[in-house]
PDB file of C-alpha atoms in Angstrom:
ATOM      1  CA  MET A  15     -27.075   7.162  45.276  1.00 59.00           C
ATOM      2  CA  ARG A  16     -27.118   3.377  45.132  1.00 61.00           C
ATOM      3  CA  ARG A  17     -29.472   4.132  41.942  1.00 62.00           C
ATOM      4  CA  PHE A  18     -26.763   6.453  40.245  1.00 60.00           C
ATOM      5  CA  SER A  19     -24.035   3.735  40.934  1.00 70.00           C
ATOM      6  CA  VAL A  20     -26.064   0.855  39.370  1.00 71.00           C
ATOM      7  CA  LYS A  21     -26.933   3.233  36.400  1.00 74.00           C
ATOM      8  CA  ARG A  22     -23.300   4.138  36.016  1.00 77.00           C
ATOM      9  CA  HIS A  23     -22.116   0.515  36.321  1.00 79.00           C
ATOM     10  CA  LEU A  24     -24.807  -0.458  33.846  1.00 82.00           C
ATOM     11  CA  ARG A  25     -23.285   2.315  31.206  1.00 81.00           C
ATOM     12  CA  ASN A  26     -19.642   0.780  31.967  1.00 84.00           C
ATOM     13  CA  THR A  27     -20.764  -2.576  31.274  1.00 84.00           C
ATOM     14  CA  LEU A  28     -22.407  -1.659  27.792  1.00 86.00           C
ATOM     15  CA  HIS A  29     -19.766   0.622  26.988  1.00 83.00           C
ATOM     16  CA  SER A  30     -17.513  -2.720  27.592  1.00 86.00           C
ATOM     17  CA  TYR A  31     -19.576  -4.877  25.595  1.00 87.00           C
ATOM     18  CA  TRP A  32     -19.873  -2.707  22.736  1.00 90.00           C
ATOM     19  CA  MET A  33     -15.966  -2.382  22.504  1.00 90.00           C
ATOM     20  CA  ILE A  34     -15.442  -5.847  22.627  1.00 90.00           C
ATOM     21  CA  ILE A  35     -18.065  -6.672  20.042  1.00 91.00           C
ATOM     22  CA  CYS A  36     -16.084  -4.133  17.588  1.00 90.00           C
ATOM     23  CA  LEU A  37     -12.917  -5.420  18.302  1.00 89.00           C
ATOM     24  CA  ILE A  38     -14.384  -9.027  17.429  1.00 91.00           C
ATOM     25  CA  LEU A  39     -15.804  -7.427  14.141  1.00 90.00           C
ATOM     26  CA  LEU A  40     -12.265  -6.172  13.264  1.00 88.00           C
ATOM     27  CA  ILE A  41     -10.826  -9.308  13.384  1.00 88.00           C
ATOM     28  CA  ILE A  42     -13.571 -11.572  11.804  1.00 92.00           C
ATOM     29  CA  ILE A  43     -13.989  -9.096   8.745  1.00 91.00           C
ATOM     30  CA  PRO A  44     -10.430 -10.007   7.197  1.00 88.00           C
ATOM     31  CA  ILE A  45     -11.295 -13.673   7.678  1.00 91.00           C
ATOM     32  CA  LEU A  46     -15.093 -13.429   6.199  1.00 92.00           C
ATOM     33  CA  LEU A  47     -13.433 -11.775   3.445  1.00 91.00           C
ATOM     34  CA  GLY A  48     -10.796 -14.420   2.691  1.00 92.00           C
ATOM     35  CA  ILE A  49     -13.564 -17.271   3.142  1.00 93.00           C
ATOM     36  CA  GLY A  50     -15.741 -15.601   0.618  1.00 92.00           C
ATOM     37  CA  LEU A  51     -13.308 -14.949  -2.117  1.00 91.00           C
ATOM     38  CA  TYR A  52     -11.980 -18.571  -1.693  1.00 92.00           C
ATOM     39  CA  LEU A  53     -15.451 -20.091  -1.938  1.00 92.00           C
ATOM     40  CA  LYS A  54     -16.067 -17.590  -4.913  1.00 89.00           C
ATOM     41  CA  SER A  55     -12.865 -18.819  -6.667  1.00 90.00           C
ATOM     42  CA  LYS A  56     -13.269 -22.501  -5.772  1.00 89.00           C
ATOM     43  CA  MET A  57     -14.605 -23.470  -9.212  1.00 89.00           C
ATOM     44  CA  LEU A  58     -11.506 -22.425 -10.759  1.00 88.00           C
ATOM     45  CA  LEU A  59      -9.539 -24.037  -8.355  1.00 89.00           C
ATOM     46  CA  ASP A  60     -11.130 -27.394  -8.704  1.00 89.00           C
ATOM     47  CA  ASN A  61     -10.582 -27.499 -12.418  1.00 87.00           C
ATOM     48  CA  HIS A  62      -6.920 -26.065 -12.600  1.00 87.00           C
ATOM     49  CA  PRO A  63      -3.876 -26.717 -10.485  1.00 89.00           C
ATOM     50  CA  LEU A  64      -2.872 -23.683  -8.374  1.00 87.00           C
ATOM     51  CA  TYR A  65       0.640 -23.872  -9.451  1.00 87.00           C
ATOM     52  CA  GLN A  66      -0.743 -23.662 -13.173  1.00 86.00           C
ATOM     53  CA  LEU A  67      -2.660 -20.909 -12.355  1.00 88.00           C
ATOM     54  CA  LEU A  68       0.237 -18.986 -10.494  1.00 89.00           C
ATOM     55  CA  PHE A  69       3.000 -19.628 -12.830  1.00 89.00           C
ATOM     56  CA  SER A  70       1.488 -19.380 -16.160  1.00 87.00           C
ATOM     57  CA  SER A  71       1.271 -16.246 -18.145  1.00 85.00           C
ATOM     58  CA  GLU A  72      -1.048 -17.678 -20.636  1.00 87.00           C
ATOM     59  CA  TRP A  73      -4.567 -15.510 -20.340  1.00 86.00           C
ATOM     60  CA  LYS A  74      -7.125 -16.963 -22.551  1.00 86.00           C
ATOM     61  CA  PRO A  75     -10.124 -17.194 -20.993  1.00 83.00           C
ATOM     62  CA  LEU A  76     -12.498 -17.994 -23.855  1.00 80.00           C
ATOM     63  CA  SER A  77     -10.203 -21.409 -24.116  1.00 82.00           C
ATOM     64  CA  GLY A  78     -10.058 -22.055 -20.522  1.00 81.00           C
ATOM     65  CA  LYS A  79      -6.709 -21.011 -19.701  1.00 85.00           C
ATOM     66  CA  PHE A  80      -6.295 -18.805 -16.890  1.00 87.00           C
ATOM     67  CA  GLY A  81      -2.494 -17.840 -16.103  1.00 88.00           C
ATOM     68  CA  PHE A  82      -1.838 -15.082 -13.532  1.00 90.00           C
ATOM     69  CA  LEU A  83       1.655 -14.977 -13.818  1.00 91.00           C
ATOM     70  CA  SER A  84       2.037 -11.658 -16.187  1.00 90.00           C
ATOM     71  CA  PHE A  85      -0.615  -9.878 -13.744  1.00 91.00           C
ATOM     72  CA  ILE A  86       1.539 -10.855 -10.383  1.00 90.00           C
ATOM     73  CA  ILE A  87       4.585  -9.646 -11.989  1.00 91.00           C
ATOM     74  CA  SER A  88       3.111  -6.328 -13.272  1.00 90.00           C
ATOM     75  CA  SER A  89       1.493  -5.803  -9.800  1.00 89.00           C
ATOM     76  CA  LEU A  90       5.006  -6.175  -8.234  1.00 89.00           C
ATOM     77  CA  TRP A  91       6.962  -4.111 -10.768  1.00 91.00           C
ATOM     78  CA  VAL A  92       4.722  -1.104 -10.306  1.00 91.00           C
ATOM     79  CA  THR A  93       4.443  -1.621  -6.554  1.00 90.00           C
ATOM     80  CA  ILE A  94       8.229  -1.973  -5.688  1.00 90.00           C
ATOM     81  CA  LEU A  95       9.224   0.679  -8.192  1.00 92.00           C
ATOM     82  CA  ALA A  96       6.872   3.170  -6.517  1.00 92.00           C
ATOM     83  CA  LEU A  97       8.174   2.242  -3.133  1.00 91.00           C
ATOM     84  CA  LEU A  98      11.418   2.987  -4.341  1.00 93.00           C
ATOM     85  CA  ILE A  99      10.479   6.269  -5.678  1.00 93.00           C
ATOM     86  CA  SER A 100       8.397   7.454  -2.962  1.00 92.00           C
ATOM     87  CA  GLY A 101      10.345   6.035   0.244  1.00 92.00           C
ATOM     88  CA  PRO A 102      13.638   8.081   0.011  1.00 93.00           C
ATOM     89  CA  ILE A 103      11.176  11.229  -0.708  1.00 93.00           C
ATOM     90  CA  CYS A 104       8.890  10.664   2.426  1.00 93.00           C
ATOM     91  CA  LEU A 105      11.984   9.716   4.745  1.00 92.00           C
ATOM     92  CA  LEU A 106      14.065  12.820   3.975  1.00 93.00           C
ATOM     93  CA  THR A 107      10.933  14.968   3.914  1.00 93.00           C
ATOM     94  CA  SER A 108      10.072  13.952   7.279  1.00 92.00           C
ATOM     95  CA  ILE A 109      13.412  14.037   8.803  1.00 92.00           C
ATOM     96  CA  HIS A 110      13.758  17.846   7.582  1.00 92.00           C
ATOM     97  CA  LEU A 111      10.146  18.512   8.741  1.00 91.00           C
ATOM     98  CA  THR A 112      10.470  17.266  12.144  1.00 90.00           C
ATOM     99  CA  GLN A 113      14.513  17.980  12.647  1.00 88.00           C
ATOM    100  CA  TYR A 114      15.375  21.071  10.696  1.00 89.00           C
ATOM    101  CA  ALA A 115      12.065  23.070   9.792  1.00 87.00           C
ATOM    102  CA  LYS A 116      10.567  25.412  12.248  1.00 87.00           C
ATOM    103  CA  LYS A 117       7.109  24.285  13.823  1.00 85.00           C
ATOM    104  CA  ARG A 118       5.227  26.932  11.741  1.00 88.00           C
ATOM    105  CA  VAL A 119       6.301  24.739   8.642  1.00 88.00           C
ATOM    106  CA  LEU A 120       5.228  21.590   9.830  1.00 85.00           C
ATOM    107  CA  ARG A 121       1.952  23.093  10.946  1.00 87.00           C
ATOM    108  CA  LEU A 122       1.427  24.606   7.219  1.00 87.00           C
ATOM    109  CA  MET A 123       2.723  21.162   5.817  1.00 87.00           C
ATOM    110  CA  HIS A 124      -0.270  18.997   7.793  1.00 86.00           C
ATOM    111  CA  PRO A 125      -3.128  20.715   5.898  1.00 87.00           C
ATOM    112  CA  VAL A 126      -1.392  20.147   2.337  1.00 88.00           C
ATOM    113  CA  ILE A 127      -0.425  16.447   3.236  1.00 87.00           C
ATOM    114  CA  ASP A 128      -4.241  15.795   4.033  1.00 86.00           C
ATOM    115  CA  ILE A 129      -5.318  17.580   0.678  1.00 87.00           C
ATOM    116  CA  LEU A 130      -2.863  15.392  -1.303  1.00 87.00           C
ATOM    117  CA  ALA A 131      -3.936  12.234   0.551  1.00 83.00           C
ATOM    118  CA  GLY A 132      -7.668  13.474   0.298  1.00 86.00           C
ATOM    119  CA  ILE A 133      -7.696  13.900  -3.725  1.00 86.00           C
ATOM    120  CA  PRO A 134      -9.445  10.928  -5.700  1.00 86.00           C
ATOM    121  CA  SER A 135      -7.235   8.309  -7.398  1.00 86.00           C
ATOM    122  CA  VAL A 136      -9.290   9.038 -10.595  1.00 87.00           C
ATOM    123  CA  ILE A 137      -7.970  12.773 -10.574  1.00 90.00           C
ATOM    124  CA  TYR A 138      -4.323  11.379 -10.284  1.00 90.00           C
ATOM    125  CA  GLY A 139      -4.874   9.194 -13.273  1.00 89.00           C
ATOM    126  CA  VAL A 140      -5.894  11.930 -15.401  1.00 91.00           C
ATOM    127  CA  TRP A 141      -3.002  13.793 -14.294  1.00 91.00           C
ATOM    128  CA  GLY A 142      -0.968  10.754 -15.157  1.00 91.00           C
ATOM    129  CA  ILE A 143      -2.302  10.697 -18.785  1.00 92.00           C
ATOM    130  CA  LEU A 144      -2.108  14.492 -19.498  1.00 93.00           C
ATOM    131  CA  VAL A 145       1.432  14.897 -18.114  1.00 93.00           C
ATOM    132  CA  ILE A 146       3.370  11.405 -16.955  1.00 92.00           C
ATOM    133  CA  VAL A 147       2.338   9.583 -20.324  1.00 92.00           C
ATOM    134  CA  PRO A 148       3.531  12.415 -22.499  1.00 92.00           C
ATOM    135  CA  PHE A 149       6.344  13.151 -20.584  1.00 93.00           C
ATOM    136  CA  ILE A 150       7.691   9.437 -20.842  1.00 92.00           C
ATOM    137  CA  SER A 151       6.895   9.048 -24.447  1.00 91.00           C
ATOM    138  CA  ASP A 152       8.061  12.231 -25.757  1.00 91.00           C
ATOM    139  CA  TYR A 153      11.376  12.919 -23.522  1.00 91.00           C
ATOM    140  CA  LEU A 154      12.291  10.549 -21.186  1.00 90.00           C
ATOM    141  CA  ALA A 155      12.087   7.053 -23.451  1.00 89.00           C
ATOM    142  CA  PRO A 156      13.719   8.854 -26.402  1.00 90.00           C
ATOM    143  CA  MET A 157      16.713  10.368 -24.059  1.00 90.00           C
ATOM    144  CA  MET A 158      16.951   6.667 -23.191  1.00 86.00           C
ATOM    145  CA  GLY A 159      16.959   5.482 -26.498  1.00 86.00           C
ATOM    146  CA  LYS A 160      13.748   3.628 -26.087  1.00 84.00           C
ATOM    147  CA  GLN A 161      10.046   4.080 -27.917  1.00 86.00           C
ATOM    148  CA  THR A 162       7.079   3.624 -26.290  1.00 87.00           C
ATOM    149  CA  THR A 163       3.466   5.289 -25.848  1.00 88.00           C
ATOM    150  CA  GLY A 164       4.266   6.210 -22.547  1.00 88.00           C
ATOM    151  CA  PHE A 165       1.331   3.805 -21.100  1.00 92.00           C
ATOM    152  CA  SER A 166       3.969   2.006 -19.310  1.00 91.00           C
ATOM    153  CA  ILE A 167       5.089   0.326 -15.853  1.00 92.00           C
ATOM    154  CA  LEU A 168       7.261   3.511 -15.034  1.00 92.00           C
ATOM    155  CA  ALA A 169       4.023   5.813 -15.607  1.00 92.00           C
ATOM    156  CA  GLY A 170       2.002   3.614 -13.266  1.00 91.00           C
ATOM    157  CA  ALA A 171       4.858   3.607 -10.751  1.00 92.00           C
ATOM    158  CA  LEU A 172       5.242   7.355 -10.921  1.00 93.00           C
ATOM    159  CA  VAL A 173       1.553   7.790 -10.451  1.00 92.00           C
ATOM    160  CA  LEU A 174       1.169   5.737  -7.728  1.00 91.00           C
ATOM    161  CA  SER A 175       4.381   6.930  -5.881  1.00 92.00           C
ATOM    162  CA  VAL A 176       2.754  10.344  -5.857  1.00 91.00           C
ATOM    163  CA  MET A 177      -0.369   8.723  -4.302  1.00 90.00           C
ATOM    164  CA  ILE A 178       1.426   7.050  -1.384  1.00 90.00           C
ATOM    165  CA  ILE A 179       3.516   9.909  -0.311  1.00 91.00           C
ATOM    166  CA  PRO A 180       0.953  11.679   1.979  1.00 89.00           C
ATOM    167  CA  PHE A 181       0.196   8.306   3.545  1.00 86.00           C
ATOM    168  CA  MET A 182       3.600   7.340   4.265  1.00 90.00           C
ATOM    169  CA  LEU A 183       4.950  10.930   5.128  1.00 91.00           C
ATOM    170  CA  ASN A 184       1.924  11.151   7.678  1.00 88.00           C
ATOM    171  CA  ILE A 185       3.166   8.086   9.381  1.00 88.00           C
ATOM    172  CA  LEU A 186       6.965   8.924   9.387  1.00 90.00           C
ATOM    173  CA  ILE A 187       6.277  12.237  10.574  1.00 90.00           C
ATOM    174  CA  GLU A 188       4.591  10.829  13.535  1.00 87.00           C
ATOM    175  CA  VAL A 189       7.024   8.205  13.940  1.00 87.00           C
ATOM    176  CA  PHE A 190       9.972  11.227  14.163  1.00 88.00           C
ATOM    177  CA  SER A 191       7.642  13.199  16.448  1.00 87.00           C
ATOM    178  CA  THR A 192       7.453  10.878  19.078  1.00 84.00           C
ATOM    179  CA  ILE A 193      11.184  10.226  19.702  1.00 84.00           C
ATOM    180  CA  PRO A 194      12.267  11.891  22.986  1.00 84.00           C
ATOM    181  CA  GLU A 195      14.248  15.199  22.361  1.00 84.00           C
ATOM    182  CA  GLU A 196      16.576  13.814  25.607  1.00 85.00           C
ATOM    183  CA  LEU A 197      18.111  11.503  23.006  1.00 83.00           C
ATOM    184  CA  SER A 198      19.011  14.520  20.358  1.00 84.00           C
ATOM    185  CA  GLU A 199      20.458  16.482  23.162  1.00 84.00           C
ATOM    186  CA  ALA A 200      22.260  13.900  24.579  1.00 86.00           C
ATOM    187  CA  SER A 201      23.987  13.091  21.454  1.00 85.00           C
ATOM    188  CA  LEU A 202      24.770  16.997  20.631  1.00 85.00           C
ATOM    189  CA  SER A 203      26.177  17.392  24.130  1.00 85.00           C
ATOM    190  CA  LEU A 204      28.900  14.629  23.246  1.00 84.00           C
ATOM    191  CA  GLY A 205      29.948  16.641  20.388  1.00 83.00           C
ATOM    192  CA  ALA A 206      28.150  14.664  17.685  1.00 84.00           C
ATOM    193  CA  THR A 207      27.040  16.931  14.586  1.00 86.00           C
ATOM    194  CA  LYS A 208      23.281  17.100  14.043  1.00 86.00           C
ATOM    195  CA  TRP A 209      23.518  14.946  10.703  1.00 87.00           C
ATOM    196  CA  GLN A 210      25.426  12.084  12.926  1.00 88.00           C
ATOM    197  CA  THR A 211      22.921  12.429  15.807  1.00 89.00           C
ATOM    198  CA  ILE A 212      20.060  11.948  13.090  1.00 88.00           C
ATOM    199  CA  LYS A 213      22.010   9.140  11.287  1.00 86.00           C
ATOM    200  CA  PHE A 214      23.130   7.191  14.217  1.00 87.00           C
ATOM    201  CA  VAL A 215      20.553   8.200  16.970  1.00 87.00           C
ATOM    202  CA  LEU A 216      17.356   8.954  15.585  1.00 88.00           C
ATOM    203  CA  LEU A 217      17.033   6.824  12.526  1.00 88.00           C
ATOM    204  CA  LYS A 218      17.866   3.908  14.662  1.00 85.00           C
ATOM    205  CA  LYS A 219      15.609   4.727  17.247  1.00 85.00           C
ATOM    206  CA  ALA A 220      12.773   5.386  14.502  1.00 86.00           C
ATOM    207  CA  PHE A 221      13.505   2.222  12.479  1.00 86.00           C
ATOM    208  CA  PRO A 222      10.683   0.108  13.329  1.00 83.00           C
ATOM    209  CA  GLY A 223       8.421   3.025  12.573  1.00 83.00           C
ATOM    210  CA  ILE A 224       9.754   3.316   9.278  1.00 88.00           C
ATOM    211  CA  ILE A 225       9.501  -0.382   8.485  1.00 85.00           C
ATOM    212  CA  SER A 226       6.255  -0.140   9.353  1.00 83.00           C
ATOM    213  CA  ALA A 227       5.173   2.935   7.376  1.00 85.00           C
ATOM    214  CA  LEU A 228       7.091   1.541   4.060  1.00 87.00           C
ATOM    215  CA  GLY A 229       5.197  -1.855   4.673  1.00 83.00           C
ATOM    216  CA  LEU A 230       1.737  -0.131   4.873  1.00 81.00           C
ATOM    217  CA  GLY A 231       2.637   1.924   1.974  1.00 83.00           C
ATOM    218  CA  LEU A 232       3.275  -1.264   0.180  1.00 83.00           C
ATOM    219  CA  SER A 233       0.027  -2.629   0.839  1.00 80.00           C
ATOM    220  CA  ARG A 234      -1.776   0.553   0.018  1.00 79.00           C
ATOM    221  CA  ALA A 235       0.158   0.801  -3.345  1.00 81.00           C
ATOM    222  CA  PHE A 236      -0.311  -2.760  -4.298  1.00 78.00           C
ATOM    223  CA  GLY A 237      -4.261  -2.538  -4.260  1.00 75.00           C
ATOM    224  CA  GLU A 238      -4.572   0.868  -5.786  1.00 76.00           C
ATOM    225  CA  THR A 239      -6.680   0.452  -8.725  1.00 72.00           C
ATOM    226  CA  ILE A 240      -8.221   3.175 -10.948  1.00 78.00           C
ATOM    227  CA  ALA A 241      -5.149   5.518 -11.124  1.00 81.00           C
ATOM    228  CA  VAL A 242      -2.705   2.709 -11.964  1.00 84.00           C
ATOM    229  CA  LEU A 243      -5.312   1.088 -14.896  1.00 81.00           C
ATOM    230  CA  MET A 244      -5.450   4.720 -16.914  1.00 87.00           C
ATOM    231  CA  VAL A 245      -1.652   4.768 -17.405  1.00 90.00           C
ATOM    232  CA  VAL A 246      -0.173   1.406 -17.105  1.00 88.00           C
ATOM    233  CA  GLY A 247      -1.410   0.203 -20.667  1.00 86.00           C
ATOM    234  CA  ASN A 248      -3.136  -2.905 -19.462  1.00 86.00           C
ATOM    235  CA  VAL A 249      -1.322  -5.390 -22.114  1.00 86.00           C
ATOM    236  CA  THR A 250      -1.360  -9.056 -20.646  1.00 86.00           C
ATOM    237  CA  THR A 251       2.252  -9.756 -21.217  1.00 85.00           C
ATOM    238  CA  ILE A 252       4.985  -9.823 -18.870  1.00 87.00           C
ATOM    239  CA  PRO A 253       6.936  -6.562 -18.436  1.00 87.00           C
ATOM    240  CA  LYS A 254      10.564  -6.701 -19.238  1.00 86.00           C
ATOM    241  CA  GLY A 255      11.352  -3.172 -18.594  1.00 85.00           C
ATOM    242  CA  LEU A 256      10.000   0.289 -17.485  1.00 89.00           C
ATOM    243  CA  PHE A 257       8.870   1.558 -20.838  1.00 91.00           C
ATOM    244  CA  GLN A 258       6.926  -1.596 -21.503  1.00 91.00           C
ATOM    245  CA  PRO A 259       2.849  -1.914 -20.279  1.00 91.00           C
ATOM    246  CA  GLY A 260       1.486  -4.210 -17.986  1.00 89.00           C
ATOM    247  CA  TYR A 261      -1.502  -5.308 -16.518  1.00 89.00           C
ATOM    248  CA  PRO A 262      -1.739  -5.394 -12.476  1.00 89.00           C
ATOM    249  CA  LEU A 263      -3.950  -7.455 -10.549  1.00 87.00           C
ATOM    250  CA  PRO A 264      -6.397  -4.743  -9.446  1.00 86.00           C
ATOM    251  CA  ALA A 265      -6.792  -3.537 -12.964  1.00 86.00           C
ATOM    252  CA  LEU A 266      -7.564  -6.949 -14.165  1.00 86.00           C
ATOM    253  CA  ILE A 267     -10.457  -6.934 -11.592  1.00 86.00           C
ATOM    254  CA  ALA A 268     -11.779  -3.574 -12.317  1.00 85.00           C
ATOM    255  CA  ASN A 269     -11.767  -3.682 -16.050  1.00 84.00           C
ATOM    256  CA  ASN A 270     -13.396  -7.047 -16.228  1.00 82.00           C
ATOM    257  CA  TYR A 271     -15.752  -7.646 -13.004  1.00 77.00           C
ATOM    258  CA  GLY A 272     -19.260  -6.788 -13.977  1.00 71.00           C
ATOM    259  CA  GLU A 273     -19.014  -7.519 -17.809  1.00 68.00           C
ATOM    260  CA  MET A 274     -17.980 -11.171 -16.726  1.00 65.00           C
ATOM    261  CA  LEU A 275     -20.432 -12.301 -14.192  1.00 67.00           C
ATOM    262  CA  SER A 276     -22.577 -14.242 -16.799  1.00 70.00           C
ATOM    263  CA  ILE A 277     -19.476 -16.717 -17.541  1.00 76.00           C
ATOM    264  CA  PRO A 278     -18.870 -18.447 -14.438  1.00 80.00           C
ATOM    265  CA  MET A 279     -15.534 -19.632 -15.043  1.00 85.00           C
ATOM    266  CA  TYR A 280     -14.502 -15.985 -15.694  1.00 84.00           C
ATOM    267  CA  ASP A 281     -16.348 -14.644 -12.459  1.00 85.00           C
ATOM    268  CA  SER A 282     -14.362 -17.397 -10.478  1.00 88.00           C
ATOM    269  CA  ALA A 283     -10.940 -16.231 -12.105  1.00 89.00           C
ATOM    270  CA  LEU A 284     -11.633 -12.858 -11.180  1.00 88.00           C
ATOM    271  CA  MET A 285     -12.229 -13.627  -7.621  1.00 90.00           C
ATOM    272  CA  LEU A 286      -9.134 -16.120  -7.691  1.00 91.00           C
ATOM    273  CA  ALA A 287      -7.177 -12.778  -8.744  1.00 90.00           C
ATOM    274  CA  ALA A 288      -8.646 -10.944  -5.778  1.00 91.00           C
ATOM    275  CA  LEU A 289      -7.786 -13.590  -3.313  1.00 92.00           C
ATOM    276  CA  VAL A 290      -3.974 -13.532  -4.923  1.00 91.00           C
ATOM    277  CA  LEU A 291      -4.127  -9.822  -4.073  1.00 89.00           C
ATOM    278  CA  PHE A 292      -5.617 -10.445  -0.689  1.00 89.00           C
ATOM    279  CA  VAL A 293      -3.067 -13.086   0.263  1.00 90.00           C
ATOM    280  CA  ILE A 294       0.144 -10.945  -1.114  1.00 87.00           C
ATOM    281  CA  ILE A 295      -0.996  -7.776   1.075  1.00 86.00           C
ATOM    282  CA  ILE A 296      -1.542  -9.921   3.990  1.00 87.00           C
ATOM    283  CA  PHE A 297       2.056 -11.291   3.630  1.00 86.00           C
ATOM    284  CA  PHE A 298       3.415  -8.093   3.346  1.00 82.00           C
ATOM    285  CA  ASN A 299       1.833  -6.888   6.325  1.00 82.00           C
ATOM    286  CA  PHE A 300       2.937 -10.000   8.390  1.00 83.00           C
ATOM    287  CA  ALA A 301       6.611  -9.668   6.745  1.00 82.00           C
ATOM    288  CA  SER A 302       6.695  -5.781   7.833  1.00 78.00           C
ATOM    289  CA  ARG A 303       5.274  -6.749  11.327  1.00 78.00           C
ATOM    290  CA  ILE A 304       7.671  -9.694  12.081  1.00 80.00           C
ATOM    291  CA  ALA A 305      10.856  -7.367  11.038  1.00 75.00           C
ATOM    292  CA  ILE A 306       9.565  -4.703  13.460  1.00 73.00           C
ATOM    293  CA  ILE A 307       9.189  -7.276  16.201  1.00 76.00           C
ATOM    294  CA  ASN A 308      12.844  -8.672  15.374  1.00 73.00           C
ATOM    295  CA  ILE A 309      14.302  -5.107  15.476  1.00 68.00           C
ATOM    296  CA  GLU A 310      12.725  -4.315  18.849  1.00 68.00           C
ATOM    297  CA  LYS A 311      13.968  -7.488  20.431  1.00 69.00           C
ATOM    298  CA  ASN A 312      17.622  -6.929  18.990  1.00 64.00           C
ATOM    299  CA  ASP A 313      17.276  -3.572  20.543  1.00 61.00           C
TER     300      ASP A 313
END
């Protein structure tokens, strides 16, 4: 009996240590990633002021000019527009599936959402080239009095919005599903309509989860690469409209990394682009986390 107890104690201790090691690894990996990117981009940072790199749009690597502003602006354009398109769709769909639709509809939708989430991004990129780009160049832009090839910020945002829908929708469905039914029943018993209950009770209760889902969707969209670079045009200018081409940071890295490794300063510039992308994503994650904490405190 004593021998069995010692073995069980030893097994529990090993499991505890293993979980602590995994936790430490999860904390350390982003720190190591940030340090590695900083060290790789240090050569460029030592030779150029940071403000000049971030706020200049002049990108002429062979002349020693590395301005990232056009890439940063393109990334913000595509990401925020994709979030504005997909956010309301995900929110209304999740409300319908959890509050109005029958349970079997929700059970049917789960595998559909999982399939959409599992489709490789290159497939979305091909779909964007075959459908979205011609639709913009042949129909949407002429309707707005514009001329474009279709390879534009809008094409990138539309493709990206479809890609992040399953990711955000899954989180929002979980958020609404975890709200206690007693809240709805109490509101309805006081005479509120179904929509008033959703608007004034459920949405308020789910607000931190909605912010979290949008924040994670934004971070996911910001780093998406292959599908966006296939339809966004990849032109190093600051886009001034939806129908103009852009060149997001992930596309810059994916298009040039590998070919430019033999040029140390260019390699360092691409690593700085990755570091900027990394910092922006961390900023958005922290901002959404702080917003959630403040909302929960006010409740």
